JSON list of C-alpha atoms in Angstrom, two decimals:
[
{"chain": "A", "resi": 514, "resn": "GLU", "atom": "CA", "xyz": [0.76, 32.20, -0.76]},
{"chain": "A", "resi": 515, "resn": "GLU", "atom": "CA", "xyz": [1.23, 31.43, 2.89]},
{"chain": "A", "resi": 516, "resn": "VAL", "atom": "CA", "xyz": [4.44, 30.01, 4.28]},
{"chain": "A", "resi": 517, "resn": "TRP", "atom": "CA", "xyz": [4.73, 28.88, 7.87]},
{"chain": "A", "resi": 518, "resn": "HIS", "atom": "CA", "xyz": [8.21, 28.83, 9.28]},
{"chain": "A", "resi": 519, "resn": "PRO", "atom": "CA", "xyz": [9.19, 28.49, 12.97]},
{"chain": "A", "resi": 520, "resn": "LEU", "atom": "CA", "xyz": [11.16, 31.47, 14.28]},
{"chain": "A", "resi": 521, "resn": "LEU", "atom": "CA", "xyz": [13.72, 30.32, 16.81]},
{"chain": "A", "resi": 522, "resn": "PRO", "atom": "CA", "xyz": [15.06, 33.01, 19.16]},
{"chain": "A", "resi": 523, "resn": "SER", "atom": "CA", "xyz": [18.79, 33.47, 19.48]},
{"chain": "A", "resi": 524, "resn": "ILE", "atom": "CA", "xyz": [19.48, 33.28, 23.21]},
{"chain": "A", "resi": 525, "resn": "ARG", "atom": "CA", "xyz": [22.89, 34.33, 24.44]},
{"chain": "A", "resi": 526, "resn": "LEU", "atom": "CA", "xyz": [22.71, 32.55, 27.77]},
{"chain": "A", "resi": 527, "resn": "PRO", "atom": "CA", "xyz": [25.04, 29.54, 28.22]},
{"chain": "A", "resi": 528, "resn": "PHE", "atom": "CA", "xyz": [23.79, 26.48, 26.37]},
{"chain": "A", "resi": 529, "resn": "ASP", "atom": "CA", "xyz": [23.70, 23.00, 27.96]},
{"chain": "A", "resi": 530, "resn": "ALA", "atom": "CA", "xyz": [24.83, 20.81, 25.04]},
{"chain": "A", "resi": 531, "resn": "ALA", "atom": "CA", "xyz": [24.24, 17.55, 26.93]},
{"chain": "A", "resi": 532, "resn": "ASN", "atom": "CA", "xyz": [20.59, 18.22, 27.72]},
{"chain": "A", "resi": 533, "resn": "GLN", "atom": "CA", "xyz": [19.96, 20.45, 24.69]},
{"chain": "A", "resi": 534, "resn": "THR", "atom": "CA", "xyz": [18.37, 23.06, 26.92]},
{"chain": "A", "resi": 535, "resn": "HIS", "atom": "CA", "xyz": [19.01, 26.58, 28.06]},
{"chain": "A", "resi": 536, "resn": "PRO", "atom": "CA", "xyz": [19.33, 27.17, 31.82]},
{"chain": "A", "resi": 537, "resn": "ALA", "atom": "CA", "xyz": [16.82, 29.32, 33.61]},
{"chain": "A", "resi": 538, "resn": "HIS", "atom": "CA", "xyz": [17.37, 33.04, 33.79]},
{"chain": "A", "resi": 539, "resn": "PRO", "atom": "CA", "xyz": [19.84, 33.74, 36.63]},
{"chain": "A", "resi": 540, "resn": "HIS", "atom": "CA", "xyz": [17.37, 36.02, 38.35]},
{"chain": "A", "resi": 541, "resn": "GLY", "atom": "CA", "xyz": [14.32, 33.89, 37.70]},
{"chain": "A", "resi": 542, "resn": "GLN", "atom": "CA", "xyz": [12.97, 36.36, 35.17]},
{"chain": "A", "resi": 543, "resn": "THR", "atom": "CA", "xyz": [11.67, 35.83, 31.67]},
{"chain": "A", "resi": 544, "resn": "SER", "atom": "CA", "xyz": [13.11, 37.57, 28.63]},
{"chain": "A", "resi": 545, "resn": "ASN", "atom": "CA", "xyz": [11.22, 39.08, 25.73]},
{"chain": "A", "resi": 546, "resn": "VAL", "atom": "CA", "xyz": [12.46, 38.16, 22.27]},
{"chain": "A", "resi": 547, "resn": "ILE", "atom": "CA", "xyz": [11.72, 40.75, 19.56]},
{"chain": "A", "resi": 548, "resn": "PHE", "atom": "CA", "xyz": [11.80, 39.70, 15.92]},
{"chain": "A", "resi": 549, "resn": "ASP", "atom": "CA", "xyz": [12.43, 42.29, 13.21]},
{"chain": "A", "resi": 550, "resn": "ILE", "atom": "CA", "xyz": [10.50, 40.85, 10.24]},
{"chain": "A", "resi": 551, "resn": "VAL", "atom": "CA", "xyz": [10.85, 42.44, 6.82]},
{"chain": "A", "resi": 552, "resn": "VAL", "atom": "CA", "xyz": [8.28, 41.72, 4.11]},
{"chain": "A", "resi": 553, "resn": "LEU", "atom": "CA", "xyz": [10.17, 41.50, 0.82]},
{"chain": "A", "resi": 554, "resn": "LYS", "atom": "CA", "xyz": [7.33, 40.55, -1.50]},
{"chain": "A", "resi": 555, "resn": "VAL", "atom": "CA", "xyz": [3.53, 40.56, -1.45]},
{"chain": "A", "resi": 556, "resn": "LEU", "atom": "CA", "xyz": [1.77, 37.98, -3.61]},
{"chain": "A", "resi": 557, "resn": "SER", "atom": "CA", "xyz": [-1.87, 38.75, -4.44]},
{"chain": "A", "resi": 558, "resn": "HIS", "atom": "CA", "xyz": [-4.45, 36.27, -5.66]},
{"chain": "A", "resi": 559, "resn": "PRO", "atom": "CA", "xyz": [-4.99, 36.25, -9.46]},
{"chain": "A", "resi": 560, "resn": "TRP", "atom": "CA", "xyz": [-8.52, 37.63, -9.15]},
{"chain": "A", "resi": 561, "resn": "GLU", "atom": "CA", "xyz": [-7.27, 40.51, -7.05]},
{"chain": "A", "resi": 562, "resn": "GLU", "atom": "CA", "xyz": [-4.47, 41.58, -9.37]},
{"chain": "A", "resi": 563, "resn": "LYS", "atom": "CA", "xyz": [-6.45, 44.44, -10.88]},
{"chain": "A", "resi": 564, "resn": "GLU", "atom": "CA", "xyz": [-7.40, 45.86, -7.50]},
{"chain": "A", "resi": 565, "resn": "ARG", "atom": "CA", "xyz": [-4.25, 44.88, -5.56]},
{"chain": "A", "resi": 566, "resn": "SER", "atom": "CA", "xyz": [-1.04, 45.03, -7.57]},
{"chain": "A", "resi": 567, "resn": "PRO", "atom": "CA", "xyz": [1.46, 46.79, -5.26]},
{"chain": "A", "resi": 568, "resn": "SER", "atom": "CA", "xyz": [4.81, 47.50, -6.89]},
{"chain": "A", "resi": 569, "resn": "GLY", "atom": "CA", "xyz": [7.60, 45.55, -5.26]},
{"chain": "A", "resi": 570, "resn": "VAL", "atom": "CA", "xyz": [9.85, 48.57, -5.67]},
{"chain": "A", "resi": 571, "resn": "VAL", "atom": "CA", "xyz": [7.43, 50.92, -3.92]},
{"chain": "A", "resi": 572, "resn": "LEU", "atom": "CA", "xyz": [6.91, 48.40, -1.13]},
{"chain": "A", "resi": 573, "resn": "LYS", "atom": "CA", "xyz": [10.63, 47.99, -0.55]},
{"chain": "A", "resi": 574, "resn": "PHE", "atom": "CA", "xyz": [11.06, 51.77, -0.63]},
{"chain": "A", "resi": 575, "resn": "ALA", "atom": "CA", "xyz": [8.44, 52.14, 2.10]},
{"chain": "A", "resi": 576, "resn": "LEU", "atom": "CA", "xyz": [10.12, 49.46, 4.21]},
{"chain": "A", "resi": 577, "resn": "ALA", "atom": "CA", "xyz": [13.55, 51.02, 3.70]},
{"chain": "A", "resi": 578, "resn": "HIS", "atom": "CA", "xyz": [12.18, 54.44, 4.68]},
{"chain": "A", "resi": 579, "resn": "SER", "atom": "CA", "xyz": [10.73, 52.91, 7.84]},
{"chain": "A", "resi": 580, "resn": "ARG", "atom": "CA", "xyz": [14.12, 51.39, 8.72]},
{"chain": "A", "resi": 581, "resn": "LYS", "atom": "CA", "xyz": [15.75, 54.76, 8.15]},
{"chain": "A", "resi": 582, "resn": "GLU", "atom": "CA", "xyz": [13.34, 56.47, 10.55]},
{"chain": "A", "resi": 583, "resn": "GLN", "atom": "CA", "xyz": [14.03, 53.79, 13.17]},
{"chain": "A", "resi": 584, "resn": "GLY", "atom": "CA", "xyz": [17.73, 54.41, 12.72]},
{"chain": "A", "resi": 585, "resn": "ASN", "atom": "CA", "xyz": [17.24, 58.16, 13.12]},
{"chain": "A", "resi": 586, "resn": "ARG", "atom": "CA", "xyz": [15.45, 57.66, 16.43]},
{"chain": "A", "resi": 587, "resn": "LEU", "atom": "CA", "xyz": [18.21, 55.38, 17.70]},
{"chain": "A", "resi": 588, "resn": "LEU", "atom": "CA", "xyz": [20.88, 57.86, 16.62]},
{"chain": "A", "resi": 589, "resn": "LYS", "atom": "CA", "xyz": [19.15, 60.70, 18.46]},
{"chain": "A", "resi": 590, "resn": "LYS", "atom": "CA", "xyz": [19.05, 58.55, 21.59]},
{"chain": "A", "resi": 591, "resn": "GLY", "atom": "CA", "xyz": [22.80, 58.00, 21.39]},
{"chain": "A", "resi": 592, "resn": "PHE", "atom": "CA", "xyz": [22.97, 54.49, 19.92]},
{"chain": "A", "resi": 593, "resn": "PRO", "atom": "CA", "xyz": [25.00, 54.87, 16.71]},
{"chain": "A", "resi": 594, "resn": "ARG", "atom": "CA", "xyz": [25.81, 51.16, 16.42]},
{"chain": "A", "resi": 595, "resn": "LEU", "atom": "CA", "xyz": [22.12, 50.15, 16.61]},
{"chain": "A", "resi": 596, "resn": "ALA", "atom": "CA", "xyz": [21.21, 52.95, 14.22]},
{"chain": "A", "resi": 597, "resn": "MET", "atom": "CA", "xyz": [23.84, 51.65, 11.81]},
{"chain": "A", "resi": 598, "resn": "ASP", "atom": "CA", "xyz": [22.14, 48.26, 11.76]},
{"chain": "A", "resi": 599, "resn": "LYS", "atom": "CA", "xyz": [18.86, 49.89, 10.73]},
{"chain": "A", "resi": 600, "resn": "TYR", "atom": "CA", "xyz": [20.47, 51.97, 8.00]},
{"chain": "A", "resi": 601, "resn": "GLN", "atom": "CA", "xyz": [22.26, 48.94, 6.57]},
{"chain": "A", "resi": 602, "resn": "ALA", "atom": "CA", "xyz": [19.01, 46.93, 6.65]},
{"chain": "A", "resi": 603, "resn": "ALA", "atom": "CA", "xyz": [17.38, 49.73, 4.68]},
{"chain": "A", "resi": 604, "resn": "GLN", "atom": "CA", "xyz": [20.22, 49.68, 2.16]},
{"chain": "A", "resi": 605, "resn": "CYS", "atom": "CA", "xyz": [19.74, 45.96, 1.57]},
{"chain": "A", "resi": 606, "resn": "LEU", "atom": "CA", "xyz": [16.11, 46.56, 0.61]},
{"chain": "A", "resi": 607, "resn": "ILE", "atom": "CA", "xyz": [16.87, 49.08, -2.15]},
{"chain": "A", "resi": 608, "resn": "GLU", "atom": "CA", "xyz": [20.41, 48.09, -3.13]},
{"chain": "A", "resi": 609, "resn": "TYR", "atom": "CA", "xyz": [19.48, 47.05, -6.68]},
{"chain": "A", "resi": 610, "resn": "GLU", "atom": "CA", "xyz": [16.52, 49.33, -7.24]},
{"chain": "A", "resi": 611, "resn": "GLU", "atom": "CA", "xyz": [18.23, 52.31, -8.86]},
{"chain": "A", "resi": 612, "resn": "THR", "atom": "CA", "xyz": [20.30, 52.75, -12.00]},
{"chain": "A", "resi": 613, "resn": "ASP", "atom": "CA", "xyz": [22.82, 55.39, -13.00]},
{"chain": "A", "resi": 614, "resn": "ASP", "atom": "CA", "xyz": [20.94, 56.19, -16.20]},
{"chain": "A", "resi": 615, "resn": "PRO", "atom": "CA", "xyz": [17.14, 56.17, -15.78]},
{"chain": "A", "resi": 616, "resn": "GLU", "atom": "CA", "xyz": [16.59, 56.85, -19.50]},
{"chain": "A", "resi": 617, "resn": "GLU", "atom": "CA", "xyz": [18.58, 53.78, -20.50]},
{"chain": "A", "resi": 618, "resn": "PHE", "atom": "CA", "xyz": [16.81, 51.70, -17.86]},
{"chain": "A", "resi": 619, "resn": "LEU", "atom": "CA", "xyz": [13.37, 52.73, -19.05]},
{"chain": "A", "resi": 620, "resn": "GLU", "atom": "CA", "xyz": [14.26, 51.84, -22.62]},
{"chain": "A", "resi": 621, "resn": "GLU", "atom": "CA", "xyz": [15.23, 48.30, -21.64]},
{"chain": "A", "resi": 622, "resn": "ALA", "atom": "CA", "xyz": [12.13, 47.50, -19.59]},
{"chain": "A", "resi": 623, "resn": "SER", "atom": "CA", "xyz": [8.62, 48.89, -19.81]},
{"chain": "A", "resi": 624, "resn": "LEU", "atom": "CA", "xyz": [6.89, 50.61, -16.93]},
{"chain": "A", "resi": 625, "resn": "GLU", "atom": "CA", "xyz": [3.93, 48.23, -17.28]},
{"chain": "A", "resi": 626, "resn": "VAL", "atom": "CA", "xyz": [6.19, 45.36, -16.25]},
{"chain": "A", "resi": 627, "resn": "LEU", "atom": "CA", "xyz": [8.20, 47.07, -13.52]},
{"chain": "A", "resi": 628, "resn": "LYS", "atom": "CA", "xyz": [5.52, 49.47, -12.27]},
{"chain": "A", "resi": 629, "resn": "ILE", "atom": "CA", "xyz": [8.18, 52.05, -11.49]},
{"chain": "A", "resi": 630, "resn": "SER", "atom": "CA", "xyz": [8.50, 55.63, -12.68]},
{"chain": "A", "resi": 631, "resn": "LYS", "atom": "CA", "xyz": [11.34, 58.13, -12.89]},
{"chain": "A", "resi": 632, "resn": "GLU", "atom": "CA", "xyz": [9.87, 59.83, -9.83]},
{"chain": "A", "resi": 633, "resn": "TRP", "atom": "CA", "xyz": [10.28, 56.67, -7.75]},
{"chain": "A", "resi": 634, "resn": "MET", "atom": "CA", "xyz": [13.77, 56.10, -9.09]},
{"chain": "A", "resi": 635, "resn": "GLU", "atom": "CA", "xyz": [14.70, 59.60, -7.95]},
{"chain": "A", "resi": 636, "resn": "LYS", "atom": "CA", "xyz": [13.21, 58.95, -4.51]},
{"chain": "A", "resi": 637, "resn": "ILE", "atom": "CA", "xyz": [15.23, 55.76, -4.20]},
{"chain": "A", "resi": 638, "resn": "ALA", "atom": "CA", "xyz": [18.43, 57.55, -5.24]},
{"chain": "A", "resi": 639, "resn": "LEU", "atom": "CA", "xyz": [17.87, 60.27, -2.62]},
{"chain": "A", "resi": 640, "resn": "LEU", "atom": "CA", "xyz": [17.11, 57.68, 0.05]},
{"chain": "A", "resi": 641, "resn": "LYS", "atom": "CA", "xyz": [20.36, 55.88, -0.78]},
{"chain": "A", "resi": 642, "resn": "ILE", "atom": "CA", "xyz": [22.27, 59.15, -0.36]},
{"chain": "A", "resi": 643, "resn": "THR", "atom": "CA", "xyz": [20.59, 59.83, 2.98]},
{"chain": "A", "resi": 644, "resn": "LEU", "atom": "CA", "xyz": [21.44, 56.35, 4.25]},
{"chain": "A", "resi": 645, "resn": "PHE", "atom": "CA", "xyz": [25.11, 56.71, 3.28]},
{"chain": "A", "resi": 646, "resn": "LEU", "atom": "CA", "xyz": [25.35, 60.12, 4.96]},
{"chain": "A", "resi": 647, "resn": "ASN", "atom": "CA", "xyz": [23.62, 58.88, 8.11]},
{"chain": "A", "resi": 648, "resn": "LEU", "atom": "CA", "xyz": [26.05, 55.96, 8.24]},
{"chain": "A", "resi": 649, "resn": "ALA", "atom": "CA", "xyz": [28.87, 58.48, 8.00]},
{"chain": "A", "resi": 650, "resn": "VAL", "atom": "CA", "xyz": [27.52, 60.19, 11.13]},
{"chain": "A", "resi": 651, "resn": "CYS", "atom": "CA", "xyz": [27.39, 56.86, 12.95]},
{"chain": "A", "resi": 652, "resn": "TYR", "atom": "CA", "xyz": [30.99, 56.07, 12.08]},
{"chain": "A", "resi": 653, "resn": "GLN", "atom": "CA", "xyz": [32.09, 59.57, 13.03]},
{"chain": "A", "resi": 654, "resn": "ARG", "atom": "CA", "xyz": [30.50, 59.26, 16.47]},
{"chain": "A", "resi": 655, "resn": "GLU", "atom": "CA", "xyz": [32.26, 55.97, 17.07]},
{"chain": "A", "resi": 656, "resn": "GLY", "atom": "CA", "xyz": [35.58, 57.79, 16.77]},
{"chain": "A", "resi": 657, "resn": "GLY", "atom": "CA", "xyz": [39.00, 56.47, 15.85]},
{"chain": "A", "resi": 658, "resn": "GLY", "atom": "CA", "xyz": [41.01, 56.42, 12.64]},
{"chain": "A", "resi": 659, "resn": "ALA", "atom": "CA", "xyz": [39.33, 53.33, 11.18]},
{"chain": "A", "resi": 660, "resn": "ALA", "atom": "CA", "xyz": [35.83, 54.73, 11.83]},
{"chain": "A", "resi": 661, "resn": "LEU", "atom": "CA", "xyz": [36.84, 58.04, 10.21]},
{"chain": "A", "resi": 662, "resn": "LYS", "atom": "CA", "xyz": [37.93, 56.21, 7.05]},
{"chain": "A", "resi": 663, "resn": "GLN", "atom": "CA", "xyz": [34.60, 54.36, 6.97]},
{"chain": "A", "resi": 664, "resn": "ALA", "atom": "CA", "xyz": [32.74, 57.66, 7.39]},
{"chain": "A", "resi": 665, "resn": "LEU", "atom": "CA", "xyz": [34.65, 59.16, 4.46]},
{"chain": "A", "resi": 666, "resn": "SER", "atom": "CA", "xyz": [33.94, 56.06, 2.37]},
{"chain": "A", "resi": 667, "resn": "ALA", "atom": "CA", "xyz": [30.21, 56.39, 3.09]},
{"chain": "A", "resi": 668, "resn": "CYS", "atom": "CA", "xyz": [30.27, 60.05, 2.01]},
{"chain": "A", "resi": 669, "resn": "ASN", "atom": "CA", "xyz": [32.16, 59.14, -1.16]},
{"chain": "A", "resi": 670, "resn": "GLN", "atom": "CA", "xyz": [29.50, 56.55, -2.00]},
{"chain": "A", "resi": 671, "resn": "ALA", "atom": "CA", "xyz": [26.76, 59.13, -1.50]},
{"chain": "A", "resi": 672, "resn": "LEU", "atom": "CA", "xyz": [28.55, 61.61, -3.76]},
{"chain": "A", "resi": 673, "resn": "GLU", "atom": "CA", "xyz": [29.03, 58.97, -6.44]},
{"chain": "A", "resi": 674, "resn": "ILE", "atom": "CA", "xyz": [25.24, 59.00, -6.82]},
{"chain": "A", "resi": 675, "resn": "ARG", "atom": "CA", "xyz": [24.95, 62.82, -6.80]},
{"chain": "A", "resi": 676, "resn": "PRO", "atom": "CA", "xyz": [28.39, 64.55, -7.05]},
{"chain": "A", "resi": 677, "resn": "LYS", "atom": "CA", "xyz": [26.86, 67.97, -6.35]},
{"chain": "A", "resi": 678, "resn": "HIS", "atom": "CA", "xyz": [24.82, 66.96, -3.31]},
{"chain": "A", "resi": 679, "resn": "CYS", "atom": "CA", "xyz": [25.38, 69.86, -0.90]},
{"chain": "A", "resi": 680, "resn": "LYS", "atom": "CA", "xyz": [24.84, 67.95, 2.33]},
{"chain": "A", "resi": 681, "resn": "GLY", "atom": "CA", "xyz": [27.23, 65.25, 1.15]},
{"chain": "A", "resi": 682, "resn": "LEU", "atom": "CA", "xyz": [29.90, 67.81, 0.24]},
{"chain": "A", "resi": 683, "resn": "PHE", "atom": "CA", "xyz": [29.47, 69.57, 3.58]},
{"chain": "A", "resi": 684, "resn": "ARG", "atom": "CA", "xyz": [29.67, 66.37, 5.61]},
{"chain": "A", "resi": 685, "resn": "ARG", "atom": "CA", "xyz": [32.72, 65.09, 3.74]},
{"chain": "A", "resi": 686, "resn": "GLY", "atom": "CA", "xyz": [34.40, 68.48, 4.14]},
{"chain": "A", "resi": 687, "resn": "CYS", "atom": "CA", "xyz": [33.92, 68.28, 7.91]},
{"chain": "A", "resi": 688, "resn": "LEU", "atom": "CA", "xyz": [35.41, 64.78, 7.92]},
{"chain": "A", "resi": 689, "resn": "HIS", "atom": "CA", "xyz": [38.42, 66.05, 5.96]},
{"chain": "A", "resi": 690, "resn": "ILE", "atom": "CA", "xyz": [38.95, 68.65, 8.70]},
{"chain": "A", "resi": 691, "resn": "ASP", "atom": "CA", "xyz": [38.87, 65.89, 11.33]},
{"chain": "A", "resi": 692, "resn": "SER", "atom": "CA", "xyz": [41.47, 63.94, 9.35]},
{"chain": "A", "resi": 693, "resn": "GLY", "atom": "CA", "xyz": [43.69, 67.01, 8.91]},
{"chain": "A", "resi": 694, "resn": "GLU", "atom": "CA", "xyz": [43.15, 67.23, 5.13]},
{"chain": "A", "resi": 695, "resn": "LEU", "atom": "CA", "xyz": [42.48, 70.96, 4.98]},
{"chain": "A", "resi": 696, "resn": "ASP", "atom": "CA", "xyz": [43.01, 71.29, 1.22]},
{"chain": "A", "resi": 697, "resn": "LEU", "atom": "CA", "xyz": [40.45, 68.56, 0.49]},
{"chain": "A", "resi": 698, "resn": "ALA", "atom": "CA", "xyz": [38.04, 70.14, 2.97]},
{"chain": "A", "resi": 699, "resn": "MET", "atom": "CA", "xyz": [38.34, 73.47, 1.17]},
{"chain": "A", "resi": 700, "resn": "VAL", "atom": "CA", "xyz": [37.63, 71.81, -2.19]},
{"chain": "A", "resi": 701, "resn": "ASP", "atom": "CA", "xyz": [34.37, 70.34, -0.86]},
{"chain": "A", "resi": 702, "resn": "PHE", "atom": "CA", "xyz": [33.25, 73.55, 0.85]},
{"chain": "A", "resi": 703, "resn": "LYS", "atom": "CA", "xyz": [33.98, 75.66, -2.23]},
{"chain": "A", "resi": 704, "resn": "ALA", "atom": "CA", "xyz": [32.05, 73.18, -4.38]},
{"chain": "A", "resi": 705, "resn": "PHE", "atom": "CA", "xyz": [29.12, 73.60, -1.99]},
{"chain": "A", "resi": 706, "resn": "ALA", "atom": "CA", "xyz": [29.46, 77.39, -2.08]},
{"chain": "A", "resi": 707, "resn": "SER", "atom": "CA", "xyz": [29.41, 77.39, -5.89]},
{"chain": "A", "resi": 708, "resn": "ILE", "atom": "CA", "xyz": [26.02, 75.67, -5.74]},
{"chain": "A", "resi": 709, "resn": "ASP", "atom": "CA", "xyz": [24.59, 77.69, -2.84]},
{"chain": "A", "resi": 710, "resn": "PRO", "atom": "CA", "xyz": [26.60, 80.94, -2.48]},
{"chain": "A", "resi": 711, "resn": "SER", "atom": "CA", "xyz": [24.29, 82.41, 0.17]},
{"chain": "A", "resi": 712, "resn": "ASN", "atom": "CA", "xyz": [24.62, 79.49, 2.62]},
{"chain": "A", "resi": 713, "resn": "SER", "atom": "CA", "xyz": [26.02, 80.87, 5.89]},
{"chain": "A", "resi": 714, "resn": "HIS", "atom": "CA", "xyz": [27.07, 77.48, 7.25]},
{"chain": "A", "resi": 715, "resn": "VAL", "atom": "CA", "xyz": [29.46, 76.71, 4.41]},
{"chain": "A", "resi": 716, "resn": "ALA", "atom": "CA", "xyz": [30.79, 80.30, 4.49]},
{"chain": "A", "resi": 717, "resn": "HIS", "atom": "CA", "xyz": [31.62, 79.80, 8.16]},
{"chain": "A", "resi": 718, "resn": "LYS", "atom": "CA", "xyz": [33.40, 76.51, 7.39]},
{"chain": "A", "resi": 719, "resn": "ILE", "atom": "CA", "xyz": [35.48, 78.15, 4.65]},
{"chain": "A", "resi": 720, "resn": "ARG", "atom": "CA", "xyz": [36.64, 80.83, 7.11]},
{"chain": "A", "resi": 721, "resn": "HIS", "atom": "CA", "xyz": [37.34, 78.10, 9.68]},
{"chain": "A", "resi": 722, "resn": "VAL", "atom": "CA", "xyz": [39.55, 76.18, 7.24]},
{"chain": "A", "resi": 723, "resn": "GLN", "atom": "CA", "xyz": [41.37, 79.39, 6.28]},
{"chain": "A", "resi": 724, "resn": "ASN", "atom": "CA", "xyz": [42.12, 80.05, 9.96]},
{"chain": "A", "resi": 725, "resn": "LEU", "atom": "CA", "xyz": [43.33, 76.49, 10.44]},
{"chain": "A", "resi": 726, "resn": "ARG", "atom": "CA", "xyz": [45.64, 76.90, 7.45]},
{"chain": "A", "resi": 727, "resn": "VAL", "atom": "CA", "xyz": [47.12, 80.08, 8.96]},
{"chain": "A", "resi": 728, "resn": "GLN", "atom": "CA", "xyz": [47.66, 78.34, 12.31]},
{"chain": "A", "resi": 729, "resn": "ALA", "atom": "CA", "xyz": [49.26, 75.33, 10.58]},
{"chain": "A", "resi": 730, "resn": "GLY", "atom": "CA", "xyz": [51.58, 77.67, 8.64]},
{"chain": "A", "resi": 731, "resn": "ARG", "atom": "CA", "xyz": [52.68, 79.40, 11.85]},
{"chain": "A", "resi": 732, "resn": "ARG", "atom": "CA", "xyz": [53.40, 76.12, 13.57]},
{"chain": "A", "resi": 733, "resn": "GLU", "atom": "CA", "xyz": [55.40, 74.90, 10.59]},
{"chain": "A", "resi": 734, "resn": "LYS", "atom": "CA", "xyz": [57.39, 78.16, 10.52]},
{"chain": "A", "resi": 735, "resn": "GLU", "atom": "CA", "xyz": [58.11, 77.91, 14.25]},
{"chain": "A", "resi": 736, "resn": "THR", "atom": "CA", "xyz": [59.21, 74.29, 13.86]},
{"chain": "A", "resi": 737, "resn": "TRP", "atom": "CA", "xyz": [61.64, 75.06, 11.05]},
{"chain": "A", "resi": 738, "resn": "GLY", "atom": "CA", "xyz": [62.89, 78.16, 12.87]},
{"chain": "A", "resi": 739, "resn": "SER", "atom": "CA", "xyz": [63.68, 76.20, 16.04]},
{"chain": "A", "resi": 740, "resn": "MET", "atom": "CA", "xyz": [65.52, 73.57, 13.97]},
{"chain": "A", "resi": 741, "resn": "PHE", "atom": "CA", "xyz": [67.87, 76.11, 12.35]},
{"chain": "A", "resi": 742, "resn": "ASN", "atom": "CA", "xyz": [68.49, 77.95, 15.64]},
{"chain": "A", "resi": 743, "resn": "LYS", "atom": "CA", "xyz": [69.95, 74.85, 17.28]}
]
């Protein structure tokens, strides 16, 4: 099927309501308008179904992966807000393409109909986790208490999919340190260490939290001591 639809650019220059026109660019220059078009479904002709029957799930996975890579490039260049838009666009593509119990899902619908395998379901689940953790980084770089809460929420959502995901535990532990929740940070780092005992990064973080606890205890002792000496 072919559908023709006019794409109207969204121009932020002042709009002349009386004449229904946009004024010329203030510097006499032209502006390029870039459309980000996402293909959600490919319809093949009936006689081509045997040769061309792309799975909608696989197609959306590929598109979501592409959006993720675009977001990664933007994040590396120092544009967390733009990267966030890409990650969220990727999430929209695969939001309903993974279930908590693949076995139950496969019993309810045959693979011939859905053209999806356990392998693809696992790939989608891992991509969802990556997107949540990358969003957490974006929120963290924005800074501020509200952004920190959003970053923690994103990590929690990732760990709901895979509670023992090491990268998710590590990232959430670091966010707990930033929020001053040292006990929660230690829980996450020890959970990581129980899965990967030889990891030097998590061992370093555990020592770091222990040192922070000692420093916090000293400050608390000094505070109480100064109160009673008055």
